[in-house]
CSV table of C-alpha atoms and ligand atoms in Angstrom, one decimal:
chain,number,residue,atom,x,y,z
Q,1,MET,CA,13.2,-13.9,-43.5
Q,2,ASN,CA,10.9,-15.6,-44.4
Q,3,HIS,CA,8.5,-17.8,-42.2
Q,4,GLU,CA,10.3,-20.2,-40.3
Q,5,ASP,CA,12.7,-17.4,-39.7
Q,6,LEU,CA,10.1,-15.6,-37.8
Q,7,ARG,CA,9.4,-18.0,-35.1
Q,8,HIS,CA,12.8,-18.1,-34.9
Q,9,TRP,CA,13.7,-14.4,-33.8
Q,10,SER,CA,10.3,-14.1,-32.3
Q,11,LYS,CA,10.9,-16.5,-29.6
Q,12,ARG,CA,14.4,-14.8,-29.0
Q,13,ALA,CA,12.4,-11.7,-28.8
Q,14,ALA,CA,10.3,-12.4,-26.4
Q,15,ASP,CA,13.2,-13.8,-24.3
Q,16,TRP,CA,14.4,-9.8,-25.2
Q,17,ALA,CA,11.9,-8.0,-24.3
Q,18,ALA,CA,11.7,-10.2,-20.8
Q,19,ASP,CA,15.0,-8.9,-20.0
Q,20,TYR,CA,14.4,-5.7,-21.0
Q,21,HIS,CA,11.6,-5.4,-18.5
Q,22,ALA,CA,14.3,-7.1,-16.0
Q,23,GLY,CA,16.3,-5.2,-16.1
Q,24,LEU,CA,14.5,-1.7,-16.5
Q,25,ARG,CA,15.5,-0.4,-12.7
Q,26,THR,CA,19.2,-0.8,-13.9
Q,27,ARG,CA,19.1,1.6,-16.4
Q,28,PRO,CA,18.7,6.0,-15.8
Q,29,VAL,CA,15.1,6.6,-17.3
Q,30,ARG,CA,16.4,8.9,-20.1
Q,31,PRO,CA,19.1,8.8,-21.6
Q,32,ALA,CA,22.6,10.9,-22.1
Q,33,LEU,CA,22.4,11.4,-25.2
Q,34,VAL,CA,23.2,14.7,-27.8
Q,35,PRO,CA,21.2,15.6,-30.5
Q,36,GLY,CA,22.7,13.4,-33.3
Q,37,ALA,CA,25.2,10.4,-31.9
Q,38,PHE,CA,22.7,7.7,-32.5
Q,39,ALA,CA,21.7,8.5,-36.3
Q,40,ALA,CA,25.6,9.3,-36.7
Q,41,ALA,CA,26.5,5.3,-36.1
Q,42,LEU,CA,24.3,4.6,-38.3
Q,43,PRO,CA,25.4,3.9,-42.5
Q,44,ALA,CA,24.1,6.9,-45.0
Q,45,GLN,CA,22.1,4.2,-47.2
Q,46,ALA,CA,20.5,1.8,-47.0
Q,47,PRO,CA,22.4,-1.8,-47.5
Q,48,GLU,CA,21.3,-3.4,-51.8
Q,49,VAL,CA,22.2,-6.8,-50.2
Q,50,ALA,CA,20.0,-8.5,-47.8
Q,51,GLU,CA,22.3,-8.8,-44.8
Q,52,PRO,CA,21.9,-11.2,-42.3
Q,53,MET,CA,19.2,-11.1,-39.6
Q,54,GLN,CA,22.5,-11.7,-36.7
Q,55,ALA,CA,23.7,-8.3,-37.9
Q,56,ILE,CA,20.6,-6.0,-37.7
Q,57,TRP,CA,20.1,-8.3,-33.8
Q,58,ASP,CA,22.8,-6.6,-33.4
Q,59,ASP,CA,23.0,-3.0,-34.8
Q,60,PHE,CA,19.9,-3.5,-32.2
Q,61,THR,CA,20.3,-4.5,-28.9
Q,62,ARG,CA,24.2,-2.6,-29.0
Q,63,LEU,CA,22.4,0.5,-30.6
Q,64,VAL,CA,18.9,1.0,-30.1
Q,65,PRO,CA,17.9,0.4,-26.3
Q,66,ASP,CA,20.4,3.1,-24.5
Q,67,ALA,CA,19.4,5.4,-27.3
Q,68,MET,CA,15.6,5.0,-26.0
Q,69,THR,CA,14.2,7.5,-22.8
Q,70,HIS,CA,11.9,4.8,-21.4
Q,71,TRP,CA,7.8,4.9,-20.9
Q,72,GLN,CA,8.4,1.7,-19.1
Q,73,HIS,CA,10.8,2.2,-16.9
Q,74,PRO,CA,8.5,2.4,-12.9
Q,75,ARG,CA,10.4,5.3,-12.4
Q,76,PHE,CA,8.7,7.1,-15.7
Q,77,PHE,CA,6.8,10.7,-13.8
Q,78,ALA,CA,7.4,12.4,-16.7
Q,79,TYR,CA,4.0,14.0,-19.2
Q,80,PHE,CA,1.5,11.7,-19.2
Q,81,PRO,CA,2.6,7.4,-18.8
Q,82,ALA,CA,1.8,5.4,-22.2
Q,83,ASN,CA,1.6,2.1,-19.7
Q,84,ALA,CA,1.8,-1.0,-22.1
Q,85,ALA,CA,0.8,-3.9,-20.0
Q,86,PRO,CA,1.8,-7.3,-20.7
Q,87,ALA,CA,-0.7,-8.8,-21.4
Q,88,SER,CA,-1.2,-5.6,-24.4
Q,89,MET,CA,2.2,-6.5,-25.3
Q,90,LEU,CA,1.0,-9.7,-26.0
Q,91,ALA,CA,-2.5,-9.0,-27.7
Q,92,GLU,CA,0.3,-6.4,-29.4
Q,93,GLN,CA,2.1,-8.9,-30.7
Q,94,LEU,CA,-0.7,-11.4,-32.1
Q,95,ALA,CA,-2.9,-8.9,-34.0
Q,96,ASN,CA,0.8,-7.8,-35.6
Q,97,ALA,CA,1.4,-11.0,-36.9
Q,98,ILE,CA,-2.0,-11.5,-38.3
Q,99,ALA,CA,-1.8,-8.1,-39.7
Q,100,ALA,CA,-4.6,-7.1,-40.7
Q,101,GLN,CA,-6.6,-3.8,-41.5
Q,102,ALA,CA,-9.8,-3.2,-40.0
Q,103,MET,CA,-10.9,-0.5,-42.5
Q,104,LEU,CA,-14.4,-2.5,-43.2
Q,105,TRP,CA,-16.5,-5.2,-42.1
Q,106,GLN,CA,-15.6,-7.7,-44.1
Q,107,THR,CA,-11.9,-6.8,-44.0
Q,108,ALA,CA,-11.5,-7.5,-40.1
Q,109,PRO,CA,-15.2,-9.3,-38.8
Q,110,ALA,CA,-13.3,-10.0,-35.5
Q,111,ALA,CA,-12.3,-7.1,-35.2
Q,112,THR,CA,-15.7,-4.8,-36.3
Q,113,GLU,CA,-16.6,-6.2,-33.9
Q,114,LEU,CA,-15.1,-7.1,-30.7
Q,115,GLU,CA,-14.2,-2.6,-31.2
Q,116,GLU,CA,-17.9,-2.7,-30.2
Q,117,VAL,CA,-18.2,-4.9,-27.5
Q,118,MET,CA,-14.8,-3.1,-26.2
Q,119,ILE,CA,-16.6,0.7,-26.2
Q,120,ARG,CA,-19.5,-1.2,-24.3
Q,121,TRP,CA,-17.0,-2.8,-21.9
Q,122,LEU,CA,-15.2,0.4,-20.5
Q,123,ALA,CA,-19.0,2.1,-21.0
Q,124,GLN,CA,-20.7,0.2,-18.2
Q,125,ALA,CA,-16.5,-0.2,-17.4
Q,126,LEU,CA,-16.4,3.7,-16.2
Q,127,GLY,CA,-19.8,4.8,-15.8
Q,128,LEU,CA,-20.9,6.1,-18.6
Q,129,PRO,CA,-24.0,5.4,-20.9
Q,130,PHE,CA,-22.5,5.8,-24.0
Q,131,THR,CA,-23.5,2.2,-26.3
Q,132,ARG,CA,-21.2,3.8,-28.7
Q,133,GLY,CA,-18.5,5.0,-30.7
Q,134,THR,CA,-14.4,3.8,-32.1
Q,135,ILE,CA,-10.5,3.4,-31.5
Q,136,HIS,CA,-8.5,6.2,-32.8
Q,137,ASP,CA,-4.7,5.9,-32.8
Q,138,SER,CA,-5.3,8.9,-30.5
Q,139,ALA,CA,-6.2,11.8,-28.5
Q,140,THR,CA,-5.8,14.1,-31.1
Q,141,THR,CA,-7.8,12.6,-34.2
Q,142,ALA,CA,-10.7,12.1,-32.0
Q,143,THR,CA,-11.2,15.3,-31.0
Q,144,LEU,CA,-9.9,16.5,-34.7
Q,145,ALA,CA,-13.4,14.5,-35.7
Q,146,ALA,CA,-15.2,16.3,-33.3
Q,147,VAL,CA,-14.3,19.4,-34.4
Q,148,LEU,CA,-14.4,18.8,-38.0
Q,149,THR,CA,-18.3,17.1,-36.9
Q,150,MET,CA,-19.0,20.5,-35.1
Q,151,ARG,CA,-18.2,22.2,-38.3
Q,152,GLU,CA,-20.1,20.7,-40.5
Q,153,ARG,CA,-22.9,20.1,-38.1
Q,154,ALA,CA,-22.7,24.0,-37.9
Q,155,LEU,CA,-22.2,24.5,-41.1
Q,156,GLY,CA,-25.8,22.0,-43.0
Q,157,TRP,CA,-22.8,19.7,-44.1
Q,158,ALA,CA,-22.1,22.4,-46.2
Q,159,GLY,CA,-18.1,23.0,-46.2
Q,160,LEU,CA,-17.7,20.0,-46.7
Q,161,THR,CA,-18.2,20.0,-50.5
Q,162,GLY,CA,-18.6,23.7,-51.0
Q,163,GLY,CA,-15.4,24.4,-48.5
Q,164,LEU,CA,-15.7,27.0,-46.6
Q,165,ALA,CA,-14.8,30.3,-48.5
Q,166,GLY,CA,-17.6,32.5,-47.9
Q,167,ALA,CA,-19.1,30.3,-44.9
Q,168,PRO,CA,-19.5,31.9,-41.7
Q,169,ARG,CA,-16.8,32.7,-39.4
Q,170,LEU,CA,-17.2,29.4,-36.9
Q,171,ARG,CA,-16.3,29.4,-33.4
Q,172,ILE,CA,-14.7,26.9,-31.5
Q,173,TYR,CA,-15.2,27.3,-26.7
Q,174,ALA,CA,-12.9,25.3,-24.6
Q,175,SER,CA,-11.1,26.3,-21.6
Q,176,ASP,CA,-6.8,27.8,-21.6
Q,177,GLN,CA,-6.3,24.7,-19.9
Q,178,THR,CA,-6.7,22.0,-22.6
Q,179,HIS,CA,-4.4,20.3,-24.7
Q,180,SER,CA,-3.5,22.4,-28.1
Q,181,SER,CA,-4.4,19.0,-29.5
Q,182,VAL,CA,-8.1,21.0,-29.3
Q,183,ASP,CA,-5.7,23.8,-31.0
Q,184,LYS,CA,-4.6,21.4,-33.9
Q,185,ALA,CA,-7.8,20.6,-34.2
Q,186,VAL,CA,-9.7,24.0,-35.7
Q,187,ARG,CA,-6.2,24.8,-37.5
Q,188,LEU,CA,-6.7,21.1,-39.4
Q,189,ALA,CA,-10.4,22.1,-39.2
Q,190,GLY,CA,-9.6,25.1,-41.7
Q,191,ILE,CA,-11.6,27.0,-38.3
Q,192,GLY,CA,-8.0,28.6,-37.4
Q,193,GLN,CA,-6.5,29.3,-34.4
Q,194,ASP,CA,-8.5,32.8,-34.4
Q,195,ASN,CA,-11.2,31.3,-34.2
Q,196,LEU,CA,-10.8,29.0,-31.0
Q,197,VAL,CA,-11.7,31.0,-28.7
Q,198,LYS,CA,-9.9,30.7,-24.1
Q,199,ILE,CA,-11.8,30.7,-22.3
Q,200,ALA,CA,-11.0,32.0,-18.1
Q,201,THR,CA,-11.0,29.7,-15.5
Q,202,ASP,CA,-11.6,30.2,-11.6
Q,203,ALA,CA,-7.4,29.9,-9.3
Q,204,ASP,CA,-9.1,25.6,-9.1
Q,205,GLY,CA,-8.3,25.3,-13.3
Q,206,ALA,CA,-12.1,25.4,-14.1
Q,207,MET,CA,-13.8,27.3,-16.9
Q,208,GLN,CA,-15.5,30.2,-16.0
Q,209,VAL,CA,-19.5,29.1,-17.6
Q,210,ALA,CA,-20.8,32.9,-17.2
Q,211,ALA,CA,-18.0,34.1,-19.1
Q,212,LEU,CA,-18.8,30.7,-21.9
Q,213,ALA,CA,-22.1,31.7,-22.2
Q,214,ALA,CA,-21.2,35.5,-22.7
Q,215,ALA,CA,-18.9,34.8,-25.2
Q,216,ILE,CA,-21.2,32.7,-27.2
Q,217,ALA,CA,-24.1,35.1,-26.9
Q,218,ARG,CA,-21.6,37.9,-28.5
Q,219,ASP,CA,-20.0,36.5,-30.8
Q,220,ARG,CA,-23.4,35.2,-32.1
Q,221,ALA,CA,-24.4,39.4,-32.1
Q,222,ALA,CA,-21.3,39.6,-33.8
Q,223,GLY,CA,-21.7,37.7,-37.3
Q,224,TYR,CA,-20.0,34.4,-36.2
Q,225,LEU,CA,-21.1,30.7,-35.4
Q,226,PRO,CA,-21.0,29.1,-32.3
Q,227,ALA,CA,-20.2,24.8,-33.4
Q,228,GLY,CA,-18.7,23.8,-30.8
Q,229,VAL,CA,-17.3,23.7,-27.4
Q,230,VAL,CA,-14.4,21.0,-26.1
Q,231,THR,CA,-14.2,20.6,-21.9
Q,232,CYS,CA,-11.7,20.2,-20.5
Q,233,ALA,CA,-11.2,17.0,-17.6
Q,234,GLY,CA,-7.4,16.7,-16.7
Q,235,GLY,CA,-5.9,19.3,-18.5
Q,236,THR,CA,-2.2,18.1,-19.2
Q,237,SER,CA,0.3,20.7,-17.8
Q,238,VAL,CA,-1.3,20.9,-13.7
Q,239,GLY,CA,-4.8,18.4,-14.6
Q,240,ALA,CA,-7.9,21.6,-14.7
Q,241,PHE,CA,-11.2,20.3,-14.5
Q,242,ASP,CA,-13.4,21.9,-15.8
Q,243,GLY,CA,-16.7,22.0,-14.0
Q,244,ILE,CA,-18.8,19.3,-17.3
Q,245,GLY,CA,-21.9,19.4,-16.8
Q,246,ALA,CA,-22.0,23.5,-16.0
Q,247,VAL,CA,-20.9,23.5,-19.2
Q,248,VAL,CA,-22.6,20.6,-21.6
Q,249,ALA,CA,-24.7,22.2,-20.0
Q,250,VAL,CA,-24.9,25.6,-21.6
Q,251,ALA,CA,-23.4,24.2,-24.8
Q,252,ARG,CA,-25.9,22.4,-25.0
Q,253,ASP,CA,-28.7,25.3,-24.2
Q,254,ALA,CA,-27.2,27.0,-27.4
Q,255,GLY,CA,-27.5,24.0,-28.8
Q,256,LEU,CA,-23.9,23.4,-29.8
Q,257,MET,CA,-21.9,19.9,-30.3
Q,258,SER,CA,-19.6,19.6,-27.0
Q,259,HIS,CA,-16.8,17.0,-26.6
Q,260,VAL,CA,-15.0,16.2,-23.5
Q,261,ASP,CA,-11.5,15.7,-23.5
Q,262,ALA,CA,-10.3,13.1,-20.6
Q,263,ALA,CA,-7.4,11.1,-23.1
Q,264,TRP,CA,-5.8,11.4,-19.7
Q,265,ALA,CA,-7.9,11.7,-16.6
Q,266,GLY,CA,-10.4,9.1,-18.2
Q,267,SER,CA,-8.6,6.0,-17.5
Q,268,ALA,CA,-8.9,6.6,-13.8
Q,269,MET,CA,-12.4,6.5,-14.2
Q,270,ILE,CA,-12.8,3.6,-13.7
Q,271,CYS,CA,-12.9,4.0,-10.0
Q,272,PRO,CA,-16.4,5.5,-8.5
Q,273,GLU,CA,-14.9,6.8,-6.0
Q,274,PHE,CA,-12.9,10.2,-9.3
Q,275,ARG,CA,-16.4,10.4,-11.0
Q,276,PRO,CA,-17.5,13.6,-9.4
Q,277,LEU,CA,-14.5,15.7,-10.7
Q,278,TRP,CA,-15.8,14.7,-13.9
Q,279,SER,CA,-20.3,14.5,-13.5
Q,280,GLY,CA,-21.4,15.5,-16.8
Q,281,ALA,CA,-19.3,13.4,-19.2
Q,282,GLU,CA,-22.0,11.0,-19.2
Q,283,ALA,CA,-24.4,14.4,-21.1
Q,284,ALA,CA,-21.8,15.2,-23.9
Q,285,ASP,CA,-22.0,14.7,-27.0
Q,286,SER,CA,-18.8,12.9,-27.8
Q,287,VAL,CA,-16.1,11.7,-24.7
Q,288,VAL,CA,-12.0,11.0,-25.3
Q,289,MET,CA,-10.1,9.2,-23.1
Q,290,ASN,CA,-6.8,7.0,-24.3
Q,291,PRO,CA,-6.4,3.4,-21.5
Q,292,HIS,CA,-3.0,4.1,-23.8
Q,293,LYS,CA,-3.0,6.4,-21.5
Q,294,TRP,CA,-3.1,5.3,-17.6
Q,295,LEU,CA,-5.4,1.9,-18.1
Q,296,GLY,CA,-2.5,-0.6,-20.3
Q,297,ALA,CA,-3.7,-1.1,-23.3
Q,298,GLN,CA,-0.1,0.4,-25.3
Q,299,PHE,CA,0.0,3.4,-27.7
Q,300,ASP,CA,-1.4,3.6,-30.1
Q,301,CYS,CA,-5.6,3.4,-27.7
Q,302,ALA,CA,-8.3,6.5,-28.3
Q,303,VAL,CA,-11.3,5.4,-27.2
Q,304,GLN,CA,-13.4,7.2,-28.6
Q,305,PHE,CA,-17.8,7.2,-27.3
Q,306,LEU,CA,-20.3,9.3,-29.2
Q,307,ALA,CA,-23.7,9.9,-27.9
Q,308,ASP,CA,-25.2,9.8,-31.6
Q,309,PRO,CA,-22.4,8.4,-34.3
Q,310,GLY,CA,-24.4,9.5,-37.6
Q,311,PRO,CA,-22.9,13.3,-37.4
Q,312,GLN,CA,-19.2,12.3,-37.3
Q,313,ILE,CA,-20.8,9.1,-40.4
Q,314,ARG,CA,-21.9,11.4,-42.0
Q,315,THR,CA,-19.2,13.8,-41.8
Q,316,LEU,CA,-16.3,11.5,-42.3
Q,317,GLY,CA,-17.4,8.7,-43.8
Q,318,LEU,CA,-17.4,7.9,-48.1
Q,319,ARG,CA,-18.2,5.0,-49.4
Q,320,PRO,CA,-16.9,4.5,-52.8
Q,321,ALA,CA,-18.0,1.2,-55.4
Q,322,TYR,CA,-14.5,-0.4,-54.1
Q,323,LEU,CA,-15.7,-0.1,-50.2
Q,324,GLU,CA,-18.9,-1.2,-50.9
Q,325,THR,CA,-20.2,-4.7,-48.6
Q,326,PRO,CA,-22.1,-5.8,-51.6
Q,327,GLY,CA,-25.8,-7.2,-49.2
Q,328,GLN,CA,-24.4,-5.2,-45.9
Q,329,ASP,CA,-25.2,-2.1,-46.3
Q,330,GLU,CA,-25.9,-1.9,-43.1
Q,331,ILE,CA,-23.0,-2.7,-41.4
Q,332,THR,CA,-20.5,-1.3,-39.4
Q,333,ASN,CA,-16.9,-0.4,-41.6
Q,334,PHE,CA,-15.4,2.1,-38.1
Q,335,ASN,CA,-13.3,3.7,-41.5
Q,336,GLU,CA,-16.7,5.6,-41.8
Q,337,TRP,CA,-16.1,7.6,-37.8
Q,338,THR,CA,-12.6,8.3,-38.2
Q,339,VAL,CA,-10.2,10.2,-39.8
Q,340,PRO,CA,-8.0,7.4,-41.5
Q,341,LEU,CA,-9.2,4.7,-43.8
Q,342,GLY,CA,-6.4,1.8,-42.4
Q,343,ARG,CA,-7.0,0.6,-39.0
Q,344,ARG,CA,-5.9,-1.0,-37.2
Q,345,PHE,CA,-6.4,-4.1,-34.9
Q,346,ARG,CA,-6.4,-2.2,-31.7
Q,347,ALA,CA,-9.5,-3.8,-29.6
Q,348,LEU,CA,-7.4,-6.7,-29.5
Q,349,LYS,CA,-4.7,-4.6,-26.0
Q,350,LEU,CA,-8.1,-3.4,-24.7
Q,351,TRP,CA,-9.7,-6.9,-24.9
Q,352,PHE,CA,-6.0,-9.2,-23.2
Q,353,VAL,CA,-6.0,-6.4,-21.4
Q,354,MET,CA,-9.9,-5.9,-19.3
Q,355,ARG,CA,-9.6,-9.9,-19.0
Q,356,ALA,CA,-5.6,-10.6,-18.0
Q,357,TYR,CA,-6.0,-7.8,-14.4
Q,358,GLY,CA,-9.9,-8.0,-14.7
Q,359,LEU,CA,-11.2,-4.2,-14.2
Q,360,ASP,CA,-10.1,-4.5,-10.2
Q,361,GLY,CA,-7.5,-5.6,-10.4
Q,362,LEU,CA,-6.8,-2.2,-12.6
Q,363,ARG,CA,-8.7,0.2,-10.4
Q,364,THR,CA,-5.8,-1.0,-7.2
Q,365,ARG,CA,-3.3,0.5,-9.3
Q,366,ILE,CA,-4.9,4.1,-10.4
Q,367,ARG,CA,-5.6,4.0,-7.0
Q,368,ASN,CA,-1.8,3.5,-5.5
Q,369,HIS,CA,-0.9,5.4,-7.9
Q,370,VAL,CA,-3.2,8.5,-6.2
Q,371,ALA,CA,-2.1,7.3,-3.0
Q,372,TRP,CA,1.3,7.8,-3.7
Q,373,ALA,CA,1.1,10.4,-5.8
Q,374,ARG,CA,-0.4,12.2,-2.5
Q,375,ALA,CA,2.0,10.8,0.2
Q,376,ALA,CA,5.3,12.4,-2.5
Q,377,ALA,CA,2.9,15.6,-2.7
Q,378,ALA,CA,3.3,15.1,1.2
Q,379,ALA,CA,7.0,14.3,1.2
Q,380,LEU,CA,8.8,16.9,-1.5
Q,381,ALA,CA,6.5,19.9,0.5
Q,382,ALA,CA,8.4,18.3,3.6
Q,383,LEU,CA,11.9,19.6,2.0
Q,384,PRO,CA,13.3,23.0,2.8
Q,385,GLY,CA,13.4,25.6,0.2
Q,386,VAL,CA,10.3,23.1,-1.9
Q,387,GLU,CA,6.9,24.9,-2.5
Q,388,ILE,CA,4.1,22.2,-3.8
Q,389,VAL,CA,2.0,24.4,-6.5
Q,390,THR,CA,0.0,22.7,-8.3
Q,391,PRO,CA,-1.9,19.8,-5.2
Q,392,PRO,CA,-2.4,16.3,-6.7
Q,393,ALA,CA,-5.2,15.4,-9.0
Q,394,LEU,CA,-5.4,12.1,-9.3
Q,395,SER,CA,-2.0,11.5,-8.9
Q,396,LEU,CA,0.0,14.7,-11.1
Q,397,PHE,CA,0.8,17.9,-9.1
Q,398,SER,CA,3.3,20.3,-8.9
Q,399,PHE,CA,6.0,21.6,-7.1
Q,400,ALA,CA,8.6,24.7,-7.6
Q,401,LEU,CA,11.7,26.4,-5.4
Q,402,GLN,CA,11.1,29.4,-3.4
Q,403,ALA,CA,14.1,31.0,-4.8
Q,404,GLY,CA,12.5,31.2,-8.2
Q,405,ASP,CA,12.5,30.1,-12.1
Q,406,ALA,CA,16.0,29.6,-12.6
Q,407,ALA,CA,16.9,27.4,-9.8
Q,408,THR,CA,13.8,25.3,-10.1
Q,409,LYS,CA,14.9,25.5,-14.0
Q,410,ALA,CA,18.5,24.2,-13.2
Q,411,LEU,CA,16.5,21.2,-10.2
Q,412,LEU,CA,14.7,20.1,-13.3
Q,413,VAL,CA,18.3,19.5,-15.4
Q,414,ARG,CA,20.0,18.3,-12.5
Q,415,ILE,CA,17.1,15.4,-11.5
Q,416,ASN,CA,16.8,14.4,-15.6
Q,417,ASP,CA,20.9,14.9,-15.8
Q,418,ASP,CA,21.1,11.6,-12.5
Q,419,GLY,CA,18.3,9.5,-14.5
Q,420,ARG,CA,16.9,7.5,-11.6
Q,421,ILE,CA,13.7,9.6,-11.9
Q,422,TYR,CA,12.1,11.3,-15.5
Q,423,LEU,CA,10.1,14.3,-14.2
Q,424,THR,CA,9.4,17.1,-17.0
Q,425,GLN,CA,8.3,21.2,-16.6
Q,426,SER,CA,5.3,23.2,-18.0
Q,427,ARG,CA,3.9,27.0,-16.5
Q,428,HIS,CA,1.8,27.4,-14.1
Q,429,ALA,CA,0.2,30.7,-13.3
Q,430,GLY,CA,3.5,32.8,-14.6
Q,431,ARG,CA,6.0,30.2,-13.0
Q,432,TYR,CA,8.3,27.5,-14.1
Q,433,VAL,CA,6.9,24.4,-12.2
Q,434,ILE,CA,8.4,20.4,-12.2
Q,435,ARG,CA,5.3,18.3,-12.9
Q,436,VAL,CA,5.3,14.9,-10.7
Q,437,GLN,CA,2.9,12.7,-13.0
Q,438,VAL,CA,2.7,9.1,-11.3
Q,439,GLY,CA,1.3,6.2,-13.3
Q,440,GLN,CA,3.3,3.5,-14.4
Q,441,PHE,CA,1.8,0.0,-15.1
Q,442,ASP,CA,4.8,-1.5,-13.1
Q,443,CYS,CA,5.5,1.5,-10.5
Q,444,THR,CA,5.5,0.9,-6.0
Q,445,ALA,CA,5.7,3.0,-3.4
Q,446,GLU,CA,9.5,2.4,-3.4
Q,447,ASP,CA,10.1,4.1,-6.9
Q,448,VAL,CA,7.3,6.3,-6.0
Q,449,ARG,CA,9.4,7.3,-2.6
Q,450,MET,CA,13.1,7.9,-4.4
Q,451,ILE,CA,11.1,11.4,-5.9
Q,452,ALA,CA,11.1,12.7,-3.0
Q,453,SER,CA,14.2,10.9,-2.1
Q,454,VAL,CA,16.6,11.9,-5.4
Q,455,VAL,CA,15.2,15.7,-4.5
Q,456,SER,CA,16.5,15.8,-1.2
Q,457,GLU,CA,19.4,13.9,-2.6
Q,458,LEU,CA,19.8,17.2,-5.6
Q,459,LEU,CA,18.9,20.1,-3.2
Q,460,THR,CA,22.1,19.3,-1.2
N,501,PLP,N1,-6.1,15.7,-24.3
N,501,PLP,C1,-4.7,15.4,-22.7
N,501,PLP,C2,-5.6,16.2,-22.1
N,501,PLP,C3,-3.8,15.4,-23.1
N,501,PLP,O1,-2.6,14.8,-22.5
N,501,PLP,C4,-2.7,14.3,-24.5
N,501,PLP,C5,-1.6,13.8,-24.3
N,501,PLP,O2,-0.9,13.9,-23.5
N,501,PLP,C6,-3.5,15.5,-25.2
N,501,PLP,C7,-5.0,14.6,-24.9
N,501,PLP,C8,-2.7,14.3,-27.2
N,501,PLP,O3,-3.2,12.8,-26.7
N,501,PLP,P1,-2.9,11.7,-27.6
N,501,PLP,O4,-0.9,11.9,-27.8
N,501,PLP,O5,-3.3,10.8,-27.6
N,501,PLP,O6,-2.9,12.6,-29.5
């Protein structure tokens, strides 16, 4: 396969993609497949001799689509969305063609400068005052970067060279509604799960701020070294929000760094009416939000805004001789802001998406999702035996059957075996609940109405 062949096959791939997306509603959202079935259809070894592209293509079309869960299906209401707007797919195609490694300004000047401009565009669109930040692969990595920075700032940057042996025991604080990526970050940062202090939440899911202040004071008195607070803007389970302004104020008063995890809900903040939900985020040291969830710039694209990038660069940046840019010492080299050295050209899809739909077009989509989620919750609440457990937080809510956990779990299995819609589960206040999130880029009011009609049908 050479570049002339690629010209031919890229066109076929574009046609295949258009047909695939046009036909999604005719497919089950999640395939009915037993684990291992897909792998069993593949040879045990790689071929020694080159195969014709037609044979590879035929195997792809025969085997792969039917064995995938279709994240771009308009009736994907599971987890959080991983939207891929058509303009984003086009940008990714172009970024793939250039195939740059954007670790330094000089290895990818346009990618570096577009990333800087996109950070400013997006911050303005979200009503945030930040002018600096970077794009990571995932919110998990952004949160890891923030937690590593919390650690090093608290240790006076001694951990980078001396390690943690003999260092004071660090503490990180977060509510019990924050995502498991925070747990992962403290584990990877060598702080240890036991030193992630999970602060209890109120009935509305917000961190108890007085409990946070008390925990920091108690830990200090006991000889721990409090380092930072991760605050939750749209928790994964049921969409909980901390009172971010109050949490950030406690962190600041205690001299701790604050990081806001708005991985999902951040996209909604392009709509001014939702911004009271994360009021105070503008005062945090770091904020992460994933355009790859709800804004249409496909996976992977996690934006981290930084009030002052200096501490993170000091924590993550290394500049051996082979990474120097002679005569340009002060230039932005984004590898110094992130965990991996190598970086993809992720800013391109943000540029294409914001221009192709306009902020107003994106707002309309998010407002529709929120309105349709509220209507879906009302329609489910009207079904006999169904109870809304958590009301819509933006476009996420949960429900359960009054008959109890076993009945709710059995209903979820029936829903997903049916395949017309796809929902997932969580636990809330000790109960097994079914989560519903509305956010797929191409979903319509009719797609969302199908949630209550499918549930109603399967209940009878
Ligand atoms: N934070 C929240 C609130 C999430 O919901 C998720 C994933 O759903 C993450 C972090 C992790 O996101 P990522 O897959 O970008 O690492």
